[in-house]
XYZ file of C-alpha atoms in Angstrom:
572
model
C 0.000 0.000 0.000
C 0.977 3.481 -1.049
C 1.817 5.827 2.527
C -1.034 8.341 2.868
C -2.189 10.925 5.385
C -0.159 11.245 8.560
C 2.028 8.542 7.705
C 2.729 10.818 3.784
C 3.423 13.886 6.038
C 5.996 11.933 8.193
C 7.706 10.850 5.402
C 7.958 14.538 3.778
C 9.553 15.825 7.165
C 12.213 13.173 7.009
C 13.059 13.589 3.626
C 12.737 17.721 4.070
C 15.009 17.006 6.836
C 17.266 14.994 5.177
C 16.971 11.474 7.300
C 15.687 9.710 4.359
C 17.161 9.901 0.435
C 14.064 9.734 -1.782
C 14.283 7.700 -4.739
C 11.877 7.134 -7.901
C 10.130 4.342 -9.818
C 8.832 4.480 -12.844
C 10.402 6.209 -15.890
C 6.911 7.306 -17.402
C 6.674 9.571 -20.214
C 5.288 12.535 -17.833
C 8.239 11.768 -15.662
C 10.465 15.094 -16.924
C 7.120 16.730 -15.933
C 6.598 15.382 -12.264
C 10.909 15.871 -11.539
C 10.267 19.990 -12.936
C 7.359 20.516 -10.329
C 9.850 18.505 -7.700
C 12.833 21.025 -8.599
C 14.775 22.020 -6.454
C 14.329 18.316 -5.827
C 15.860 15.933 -3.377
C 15.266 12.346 -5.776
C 18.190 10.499 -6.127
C 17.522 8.334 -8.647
C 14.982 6.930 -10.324
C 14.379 2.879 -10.376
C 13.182 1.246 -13.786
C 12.890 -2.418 -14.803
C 13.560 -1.154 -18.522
C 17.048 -2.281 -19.366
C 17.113 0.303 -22.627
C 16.118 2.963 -19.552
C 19.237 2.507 -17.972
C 21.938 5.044 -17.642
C 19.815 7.998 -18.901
C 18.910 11.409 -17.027
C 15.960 12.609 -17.371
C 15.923 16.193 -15.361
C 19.475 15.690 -14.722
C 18.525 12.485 -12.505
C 19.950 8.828 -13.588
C 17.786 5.854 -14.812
C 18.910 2.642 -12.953
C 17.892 -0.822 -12.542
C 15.967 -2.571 -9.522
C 18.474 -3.828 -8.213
C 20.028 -0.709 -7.138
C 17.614 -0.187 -4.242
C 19.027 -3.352 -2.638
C 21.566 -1.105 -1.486
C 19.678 1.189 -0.040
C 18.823 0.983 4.379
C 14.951 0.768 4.151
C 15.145 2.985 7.151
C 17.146 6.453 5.263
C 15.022 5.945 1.993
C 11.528 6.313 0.540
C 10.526 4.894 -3.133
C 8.214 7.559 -4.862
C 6.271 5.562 -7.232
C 5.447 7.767 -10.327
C 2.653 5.458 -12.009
C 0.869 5.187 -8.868
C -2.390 4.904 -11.030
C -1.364 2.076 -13.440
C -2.811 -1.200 -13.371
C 0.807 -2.807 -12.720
C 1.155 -0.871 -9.086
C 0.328 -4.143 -7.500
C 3.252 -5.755 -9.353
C 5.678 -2.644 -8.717
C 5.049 -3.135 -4.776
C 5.669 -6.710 -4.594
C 9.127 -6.600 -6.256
C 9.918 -3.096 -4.140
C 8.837 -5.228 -0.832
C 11.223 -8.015 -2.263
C 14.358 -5.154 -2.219
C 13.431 -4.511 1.123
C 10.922 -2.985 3.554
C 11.015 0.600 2.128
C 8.113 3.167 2.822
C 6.325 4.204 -0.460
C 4.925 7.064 -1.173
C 2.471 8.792 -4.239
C 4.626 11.222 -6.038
C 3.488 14.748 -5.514
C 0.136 15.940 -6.909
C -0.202 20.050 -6.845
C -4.323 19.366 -7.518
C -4.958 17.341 -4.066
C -1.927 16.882 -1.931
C -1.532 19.328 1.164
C 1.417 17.255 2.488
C 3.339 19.756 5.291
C 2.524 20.040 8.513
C 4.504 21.621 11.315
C 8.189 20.827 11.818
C 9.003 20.423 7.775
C 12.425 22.284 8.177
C 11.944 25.631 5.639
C 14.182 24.482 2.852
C 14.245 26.043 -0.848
C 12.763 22.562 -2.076
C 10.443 23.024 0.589
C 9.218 26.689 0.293
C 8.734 25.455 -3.621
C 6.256 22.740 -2.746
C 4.697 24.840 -0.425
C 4.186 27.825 -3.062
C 2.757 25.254 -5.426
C 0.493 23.462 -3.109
C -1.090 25.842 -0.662
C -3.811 27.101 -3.010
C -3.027 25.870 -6.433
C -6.120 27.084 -8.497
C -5.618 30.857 -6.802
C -1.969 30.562 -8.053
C -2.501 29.361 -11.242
C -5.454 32.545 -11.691
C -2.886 34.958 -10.806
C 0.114 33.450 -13.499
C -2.738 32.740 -16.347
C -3.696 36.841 -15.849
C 0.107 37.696 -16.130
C 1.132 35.259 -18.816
C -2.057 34.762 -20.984
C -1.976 35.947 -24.545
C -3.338 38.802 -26.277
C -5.929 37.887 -29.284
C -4.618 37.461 -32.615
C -6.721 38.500 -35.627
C -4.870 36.418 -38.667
C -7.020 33.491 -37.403
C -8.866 31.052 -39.005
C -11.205 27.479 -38.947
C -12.260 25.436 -35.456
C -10.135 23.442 -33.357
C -12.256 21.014 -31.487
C -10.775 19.047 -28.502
C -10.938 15.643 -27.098
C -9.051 14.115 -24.775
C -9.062 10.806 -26.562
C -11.150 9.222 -29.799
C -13.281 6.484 -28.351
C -16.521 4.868 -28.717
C -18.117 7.227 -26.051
C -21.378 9.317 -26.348
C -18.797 12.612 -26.071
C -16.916 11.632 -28.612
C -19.615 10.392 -30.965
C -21.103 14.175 -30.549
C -17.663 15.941 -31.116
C -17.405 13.861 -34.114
C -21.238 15.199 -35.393
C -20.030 18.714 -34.768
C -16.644 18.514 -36.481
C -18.489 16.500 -39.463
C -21.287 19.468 -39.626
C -18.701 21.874 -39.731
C -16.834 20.451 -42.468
C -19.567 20.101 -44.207
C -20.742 23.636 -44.076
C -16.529 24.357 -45.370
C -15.411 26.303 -41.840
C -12.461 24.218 -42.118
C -12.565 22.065 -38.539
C -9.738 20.265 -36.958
C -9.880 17.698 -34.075
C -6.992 17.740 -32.012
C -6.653 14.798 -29.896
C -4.751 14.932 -26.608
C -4.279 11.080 -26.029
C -2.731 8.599 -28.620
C -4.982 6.569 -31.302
C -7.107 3.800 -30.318
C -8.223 0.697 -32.083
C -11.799 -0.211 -33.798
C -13.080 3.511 -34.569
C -14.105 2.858 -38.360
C -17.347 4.152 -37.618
C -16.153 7.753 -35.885
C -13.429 8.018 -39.035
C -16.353 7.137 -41.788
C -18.129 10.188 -39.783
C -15.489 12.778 -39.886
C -14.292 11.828 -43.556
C -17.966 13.121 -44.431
C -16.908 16.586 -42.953
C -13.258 15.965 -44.499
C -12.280 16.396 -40.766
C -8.521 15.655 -40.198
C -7.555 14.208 -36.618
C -4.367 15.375 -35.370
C -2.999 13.360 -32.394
C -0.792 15.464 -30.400
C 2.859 14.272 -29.634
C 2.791 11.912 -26.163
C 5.077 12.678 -22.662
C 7.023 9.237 -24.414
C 7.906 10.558 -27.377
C 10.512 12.216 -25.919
C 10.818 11.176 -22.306
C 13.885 12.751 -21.420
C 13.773 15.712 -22.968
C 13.587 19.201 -21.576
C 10.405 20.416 -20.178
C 10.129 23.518 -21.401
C 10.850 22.817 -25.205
C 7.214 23.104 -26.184
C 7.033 26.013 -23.989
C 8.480 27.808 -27.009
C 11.125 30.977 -27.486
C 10.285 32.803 -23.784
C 9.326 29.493 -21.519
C 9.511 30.926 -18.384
C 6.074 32.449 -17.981
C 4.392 29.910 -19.572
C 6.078 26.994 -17.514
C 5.125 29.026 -14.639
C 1.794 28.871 -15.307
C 1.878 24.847 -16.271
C 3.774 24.454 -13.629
C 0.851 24.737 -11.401
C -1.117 21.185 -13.400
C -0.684 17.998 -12.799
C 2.444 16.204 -14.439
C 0.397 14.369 -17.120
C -1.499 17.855 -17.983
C 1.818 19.513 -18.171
C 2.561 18.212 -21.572
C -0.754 18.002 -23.204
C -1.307 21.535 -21.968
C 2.121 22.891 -23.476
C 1.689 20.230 -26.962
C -1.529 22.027 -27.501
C -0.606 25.573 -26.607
C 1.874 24.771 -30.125
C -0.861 22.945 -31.842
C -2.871 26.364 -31.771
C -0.049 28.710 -31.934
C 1.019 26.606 -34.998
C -2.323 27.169 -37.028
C -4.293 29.842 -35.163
C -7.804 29.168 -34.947
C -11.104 31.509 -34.328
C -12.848 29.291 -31.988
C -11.324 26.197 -30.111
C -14.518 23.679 -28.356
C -13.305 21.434 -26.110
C -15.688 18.311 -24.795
C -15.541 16.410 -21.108
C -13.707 18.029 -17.636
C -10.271 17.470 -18.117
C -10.026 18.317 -21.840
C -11.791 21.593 -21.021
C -9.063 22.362 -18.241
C -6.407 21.359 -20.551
C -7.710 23.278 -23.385
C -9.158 25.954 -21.549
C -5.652 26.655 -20.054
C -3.526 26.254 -23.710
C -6.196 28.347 -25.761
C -5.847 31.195 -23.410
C -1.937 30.971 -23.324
C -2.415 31.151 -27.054
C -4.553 33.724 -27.512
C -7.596 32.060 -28.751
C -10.348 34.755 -28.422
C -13.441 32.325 -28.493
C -13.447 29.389 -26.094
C -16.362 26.973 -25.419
C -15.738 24.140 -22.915
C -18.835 21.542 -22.998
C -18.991 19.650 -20.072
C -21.482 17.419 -21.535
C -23.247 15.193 -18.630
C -24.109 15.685 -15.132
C -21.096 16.896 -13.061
C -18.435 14.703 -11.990
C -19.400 13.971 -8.383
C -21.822 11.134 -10.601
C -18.496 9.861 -12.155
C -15.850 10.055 -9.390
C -14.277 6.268 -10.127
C -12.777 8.936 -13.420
C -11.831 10.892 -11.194
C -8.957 9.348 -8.710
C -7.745 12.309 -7.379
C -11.159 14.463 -6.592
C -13.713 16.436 -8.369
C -12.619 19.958 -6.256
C -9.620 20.782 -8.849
C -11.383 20.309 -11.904
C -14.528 22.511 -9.950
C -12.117 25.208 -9.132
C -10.178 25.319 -12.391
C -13.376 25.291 -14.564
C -14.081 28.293 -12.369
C -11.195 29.973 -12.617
C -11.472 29.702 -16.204
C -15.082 30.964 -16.115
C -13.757 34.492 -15.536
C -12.269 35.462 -18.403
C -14.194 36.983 -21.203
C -12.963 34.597 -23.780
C -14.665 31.327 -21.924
C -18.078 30.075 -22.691
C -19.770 27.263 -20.933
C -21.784 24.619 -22.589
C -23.888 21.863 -21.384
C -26.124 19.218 -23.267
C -29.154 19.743 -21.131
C -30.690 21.807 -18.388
C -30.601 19.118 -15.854
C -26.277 19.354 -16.582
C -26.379 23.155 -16.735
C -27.869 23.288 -13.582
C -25.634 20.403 -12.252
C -22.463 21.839 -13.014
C -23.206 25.168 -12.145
C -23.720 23.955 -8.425
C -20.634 21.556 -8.616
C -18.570 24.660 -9.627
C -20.380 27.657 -8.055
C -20.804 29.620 -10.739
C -24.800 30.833 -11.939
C -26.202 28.759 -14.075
C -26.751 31.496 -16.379
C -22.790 31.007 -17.056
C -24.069 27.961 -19.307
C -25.712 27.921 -22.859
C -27.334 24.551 -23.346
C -26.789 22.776 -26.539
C -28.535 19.934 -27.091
C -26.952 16.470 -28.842
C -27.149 15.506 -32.496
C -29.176 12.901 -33.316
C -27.522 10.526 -36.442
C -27.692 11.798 -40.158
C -29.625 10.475 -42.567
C -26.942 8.831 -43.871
C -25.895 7.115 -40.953
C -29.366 6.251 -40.146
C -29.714 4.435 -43.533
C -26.776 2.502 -43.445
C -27.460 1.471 -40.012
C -30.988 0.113 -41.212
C -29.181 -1.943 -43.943
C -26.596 -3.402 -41.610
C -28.945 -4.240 -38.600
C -30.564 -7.447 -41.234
C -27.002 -9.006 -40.927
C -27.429 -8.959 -37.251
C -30.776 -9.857 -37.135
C -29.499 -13.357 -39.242
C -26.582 -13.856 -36.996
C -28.219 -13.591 -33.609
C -29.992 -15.961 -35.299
C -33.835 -14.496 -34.723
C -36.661 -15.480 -36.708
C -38.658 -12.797 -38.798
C -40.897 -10.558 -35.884
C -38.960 -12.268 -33.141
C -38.743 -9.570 -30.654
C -35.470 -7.788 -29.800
C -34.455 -5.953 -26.752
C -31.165 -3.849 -27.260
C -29.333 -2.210 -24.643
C -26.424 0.556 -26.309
C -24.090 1.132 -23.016
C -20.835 0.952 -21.277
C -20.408 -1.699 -18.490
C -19.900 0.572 -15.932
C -22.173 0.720 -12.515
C -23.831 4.129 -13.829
C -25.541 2.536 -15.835
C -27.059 -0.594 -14.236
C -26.405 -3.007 -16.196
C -28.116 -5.668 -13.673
C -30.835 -3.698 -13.925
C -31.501 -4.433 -17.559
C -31.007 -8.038 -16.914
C -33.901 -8.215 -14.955
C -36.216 -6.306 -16.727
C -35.094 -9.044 -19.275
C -35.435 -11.716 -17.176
C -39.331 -10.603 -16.204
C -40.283 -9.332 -19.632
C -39.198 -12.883 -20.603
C -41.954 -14.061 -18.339
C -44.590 -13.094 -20.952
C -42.934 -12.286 -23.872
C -42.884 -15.542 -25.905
C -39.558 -15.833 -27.758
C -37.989 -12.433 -26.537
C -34.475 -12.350 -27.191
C -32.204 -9.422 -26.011
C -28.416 -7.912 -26.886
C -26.543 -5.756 -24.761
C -24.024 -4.197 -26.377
C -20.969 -2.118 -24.883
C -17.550 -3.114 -22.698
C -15.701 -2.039 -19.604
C -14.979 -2.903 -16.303
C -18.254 -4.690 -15.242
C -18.063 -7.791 -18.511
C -17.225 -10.292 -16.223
C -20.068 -9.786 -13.683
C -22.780 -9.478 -16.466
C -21.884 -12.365 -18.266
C -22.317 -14.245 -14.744
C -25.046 -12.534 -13.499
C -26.476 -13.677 -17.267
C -25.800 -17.284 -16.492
C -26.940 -16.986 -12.783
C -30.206 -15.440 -13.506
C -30.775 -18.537 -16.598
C -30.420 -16.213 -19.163
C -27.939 -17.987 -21.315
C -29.843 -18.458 -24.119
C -31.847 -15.401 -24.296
C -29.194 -12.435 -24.153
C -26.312 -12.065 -26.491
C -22.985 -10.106 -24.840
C -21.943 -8.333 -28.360
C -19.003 -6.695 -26.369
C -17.893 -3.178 -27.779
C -18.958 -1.880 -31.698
C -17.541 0.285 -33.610
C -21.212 1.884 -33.894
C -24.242 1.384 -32.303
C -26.411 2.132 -34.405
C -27.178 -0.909 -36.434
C -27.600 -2.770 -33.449
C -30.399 -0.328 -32.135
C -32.120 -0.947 -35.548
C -32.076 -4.625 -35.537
C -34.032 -4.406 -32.130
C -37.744 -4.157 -31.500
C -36.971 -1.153 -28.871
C -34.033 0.326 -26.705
C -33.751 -0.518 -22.929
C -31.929 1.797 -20.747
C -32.190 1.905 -17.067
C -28.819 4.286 -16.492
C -28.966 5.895 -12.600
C -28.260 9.405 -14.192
C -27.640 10.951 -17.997
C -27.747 14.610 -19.218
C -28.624 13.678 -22.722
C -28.550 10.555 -23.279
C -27.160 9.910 -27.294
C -28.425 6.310 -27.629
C -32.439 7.717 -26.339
C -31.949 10.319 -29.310
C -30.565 7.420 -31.793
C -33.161 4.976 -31.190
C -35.771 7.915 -31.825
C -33.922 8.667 -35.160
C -34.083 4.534 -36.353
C -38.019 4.668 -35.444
C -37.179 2.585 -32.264
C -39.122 3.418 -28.876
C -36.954 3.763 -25.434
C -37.605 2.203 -22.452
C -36.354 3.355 -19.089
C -35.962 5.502 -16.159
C -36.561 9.089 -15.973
C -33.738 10.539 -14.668
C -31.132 13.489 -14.855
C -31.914 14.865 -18.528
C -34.078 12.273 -20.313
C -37.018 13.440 -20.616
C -35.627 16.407 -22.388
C -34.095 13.970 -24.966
C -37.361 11.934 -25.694
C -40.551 13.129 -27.749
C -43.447 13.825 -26.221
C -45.208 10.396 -26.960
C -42.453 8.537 -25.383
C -43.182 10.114 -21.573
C -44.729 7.579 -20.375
C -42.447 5.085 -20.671
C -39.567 6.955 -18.779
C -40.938 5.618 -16.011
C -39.605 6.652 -12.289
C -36.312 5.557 -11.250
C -36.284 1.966 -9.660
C -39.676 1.488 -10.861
C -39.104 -1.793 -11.689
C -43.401 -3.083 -12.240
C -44.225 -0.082 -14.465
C -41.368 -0.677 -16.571
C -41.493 -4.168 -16.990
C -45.053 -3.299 -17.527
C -44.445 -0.549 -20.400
C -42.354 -3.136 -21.989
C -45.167 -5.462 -22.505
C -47.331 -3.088 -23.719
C -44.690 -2.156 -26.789
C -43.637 -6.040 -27.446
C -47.197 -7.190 -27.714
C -48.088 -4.333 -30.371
C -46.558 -3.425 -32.956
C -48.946 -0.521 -34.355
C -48.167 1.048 -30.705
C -44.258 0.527 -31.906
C -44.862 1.773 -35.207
C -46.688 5.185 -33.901
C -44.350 5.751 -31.235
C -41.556 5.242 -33.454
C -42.813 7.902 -36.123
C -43.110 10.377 -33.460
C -39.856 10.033 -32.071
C -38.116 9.993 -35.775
C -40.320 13.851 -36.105
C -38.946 14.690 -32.837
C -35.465 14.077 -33.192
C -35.767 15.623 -37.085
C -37.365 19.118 -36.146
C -34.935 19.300 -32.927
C -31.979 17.699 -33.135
C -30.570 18.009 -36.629
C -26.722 18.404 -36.766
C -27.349 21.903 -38.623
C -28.635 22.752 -35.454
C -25.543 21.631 -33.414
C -23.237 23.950 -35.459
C -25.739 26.952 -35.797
C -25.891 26.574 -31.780
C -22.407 26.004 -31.051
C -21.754 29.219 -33.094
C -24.208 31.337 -31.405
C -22.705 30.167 -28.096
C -19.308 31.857 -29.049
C -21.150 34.960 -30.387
C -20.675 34.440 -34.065
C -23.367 35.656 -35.636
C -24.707 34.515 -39.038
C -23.287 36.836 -41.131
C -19.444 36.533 -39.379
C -19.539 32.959 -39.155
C -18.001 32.471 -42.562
C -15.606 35.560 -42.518
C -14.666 34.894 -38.744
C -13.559 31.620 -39.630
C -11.349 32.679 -42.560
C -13.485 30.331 -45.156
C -15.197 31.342 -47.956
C -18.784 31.888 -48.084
């Protein structure tokens, strides 16, 4: 176990007071960022089971092997263990335990660690740590005044943001927006701030319709143990001053982006999800980017903290901070999230425009239609055997138990009902046995992730989703597009997302009976399907039409129609 609390605090005194060396593990790419926030720092060396690692400095410090902790006294050192987060910590302990009974500590994290109490002797390294940590977010305020850039008016096109490209809601909406702006020639960009993933055919077949290049930004590993402050550009010292103040593994994606921007100037950058809107927030100012909209999407964090292993309070207070400079818009995807994040980061909710989703094109919608028969044959239904499809991650938030049962008791009377749930993460192991514990072998399919959704929602009879919280839910306004009713809960911002028609069967949360009664009532009548589903395809048409996304998004950032075109430096 990592040292926390009194026992952290203890260890900082003894290494402020030099009775223990400290010494690293883990030569991670954002490792040059987490020794510059340490500077003037104390580590000795830094442990890595990398043999090519070996020998090389990064910040000056030396790269060795394991077994140079052997020859350390367990009682005058402390291991720092820089990927304190990763999924091989477990694995790191056990061989540090091995070397010897050494204390082990987090390495130092500006956003939530208030490690000194009284009797940390006043060193330089110490007054450092101390500058940085006491009140991070009021610090980093005062440096982005100082250091942020003036607006520059040779700009031109939309940079949109994401922290990474994958097969979430967010990014499926980023990708409409980017796609209706290319389409309507204002010459978008998505700049990524993680590295490519796997299986994302369908977002790339969406963008190429907008002729939307993706631009992943250089990673901390492509150049490990380089300097710092290299991105930072021809006067680094303000700037790093200001970055300074992030966590390591912002550092970098802050400073690559700050270039990104400064490299091709853009009118407007939109940024999607928490983080990325810190990150970008922070780089587009230090760029001079003079419209900003940061979409937080959902419902605020404190519904997602297992994202969040730090603490939601940094990411409140930065988003704050950021809320008072003119540049900054706020955007969320319904008034249940407006209102949300306004309370989580005490700011009036009249700081947020709301801007509802994008349902699917036409396009998409057709080709989804013609792909969901191929399904159909290879879950191996019969013509008018029902189908019951559930679109979502495997996550807790979205109750994935919960939509076995309503399975398992709509099965009850539903002759033949068949049902596919269709999504990954963390929870696949305990729904494919809760499947098999509640008998359900036979009758649900586990299709694991897809690269879209969509044709799976139009090989089913209707969508079930009993989520504990959305703020507009994409999958609700999908299966409305495809002519497919929704079944579920209504909670956080669903109701907004759903036609009028459709109201009564978002039934209370945990209302188990009335769902599983609702769902009877649509699987045993198909004209009720049939009318339902024609209202909800009107709905989403008239309301949530990807023209509308990009008209909104623009109105947001004050563009009017008549600058939109000239703004963006394209042609009208």
């Amino acid at each position: 176990m990592l040292n926390e609390g009194p026992e952290l605090a203890a260890l900082y005194r003894d290494i402020a007071a030099g009775r223990r060396r400290l010494v690293g593990w883990g030569a991670t790419g954002d490792l040059r960022h987490a020794l510059f926030q340490l500077a003037p720092h104390p580590v000795a060396y830094v442990v890595d089971a990398d043999p090519a690692k070996w020998g090389c400095r990064v910040q000056g410090v030396e790269i060795a092997p394991p077994e140079r902790l052997a020859g350390e006294d367990p009682a005058g050192a402390v291991v720092m263990v820089f990927p304190h987060q990763s999924a091989a910590l477990p694995a790191i302990l056990d061989t540090i335990r091995a070397l010897g009974d050494f204390p082990v500590m987090p390495p130092f994290r500006i956003e939530c660690d208030r490690p000194f109490g009284a009797g940390i002797p006043n060193t330089p390294w110490v007054r450092r740590l101390r500058d940085l940590s006491d009140d991070p977010v009021a610090a980093l305020g005062r440096r982005m005044r100082a250091v942020a850039a003036s607006p520059v008016p040779e700009r031109e096109g939309v940079a949109l943001v994401s922290e990474y490209l994958t097969l979430g809601g967010s990014e499926r909406q980023i990708c409409r927006l980017a796609a209706g702006l290319g389409q309507a020639g204002l010459g978008p960009r998505l700049l990524v701030l993680g590295p490519p993933q796997p299986d994302l055919e369908g977002l790339h077949r969406l963008l190429r319709t907008g002729g939307v290049p993706v631009n992943h930004l250089p990673q901390p590993r492509d150049d490990w143990t380089g300097d710092p402050c290299a991105l930072a550009g021809p006067d680094p010292e303000p700037v790093m001053r200001a970055v300074e103040l992030l966590p390591p593994e912002m550092m970098h994606r802050v400073l690559a982006l700050r270039a990104a921007l400064l490299a091709r100037p853009p009118s407007l950058v939109v940024a999607y999800m928490e983080r990325a809107s810190v990150m970008a927030g922070v780089a587009a100012l230090l760029a001079g980017v003079p419209r900003i909209l940061l979409c937080l999407r959902s419902l605020d964090p404190s519904h997602f903290t297992h994202y969040f292993p730090n603490g939601i309070d940094w990411y409140a207070g930065c988003l704050a901070l950021l809320s008072v400079f003119p540049q900054v818009r706020f955007v969320a995807n319904s008034q249940a999230g407006a209102r949300a994040c306004a309370r989580w980061m005490g700011v009036p909710e009249e700081r947020f425009r709301v801007i509802v989703n994008a349902a699917p094109s036409p396009a998409e919608q057709e080709a989804a239609k013609a792909e969901s028969r191929r399904i159909r044959e290879e879950l191996g239904l019969r013509p008018g055997q029902p189908l019951v499809a559930g679109v979502f991650r495997l996550v807790p938030e979205k109750r994935p138990f919960l939509f076995l049962e309503a399975v398992r008791r709509l099965a009850g009377s539903v002759p033949n009902l068949q049902a596919v749930l269709v999504g990954g993460g963390p929870m696949r192991d305990a729904v494919a046995a809760e499947v098999e514990r509640l008998g359900l072998g036979g009758r649900v399919h586990l299709a694991g992730p897809q690269p879209d959704g969509l044709p799976w929602i139009a090989a089913a009879d209707l969508l079930l989703h009993t989520a504990a919280f959305e703020g507009m839910p994409n999958v609700h306004l999908e299966a409305q597009s495809l002519g497919r009713p929704v079944l579920g809960f209504a909670v956080g911002g669903v109701l907004e997302a759903l036609a009028p028609a459709l109201h009564a069967y978002a039934v209370p949360d945990g209302a188990m009976d009335i769902l599983v009664e609702g769902g009877q009532r649509l699987l045993s009548d198909e004209a009720l399907r049939r009318n339902l589903g024609t209202a909800g395809s009107a709905f989403v048409k008239d309301s949530f039409g990807i023209e509308r996304l990009v008209a909104d998004n623009f109105a947001a950032a004050d563009l009017t129609m008549e600058s939109r075109m000239t703004s963006l430096g394209a042609s009208p």
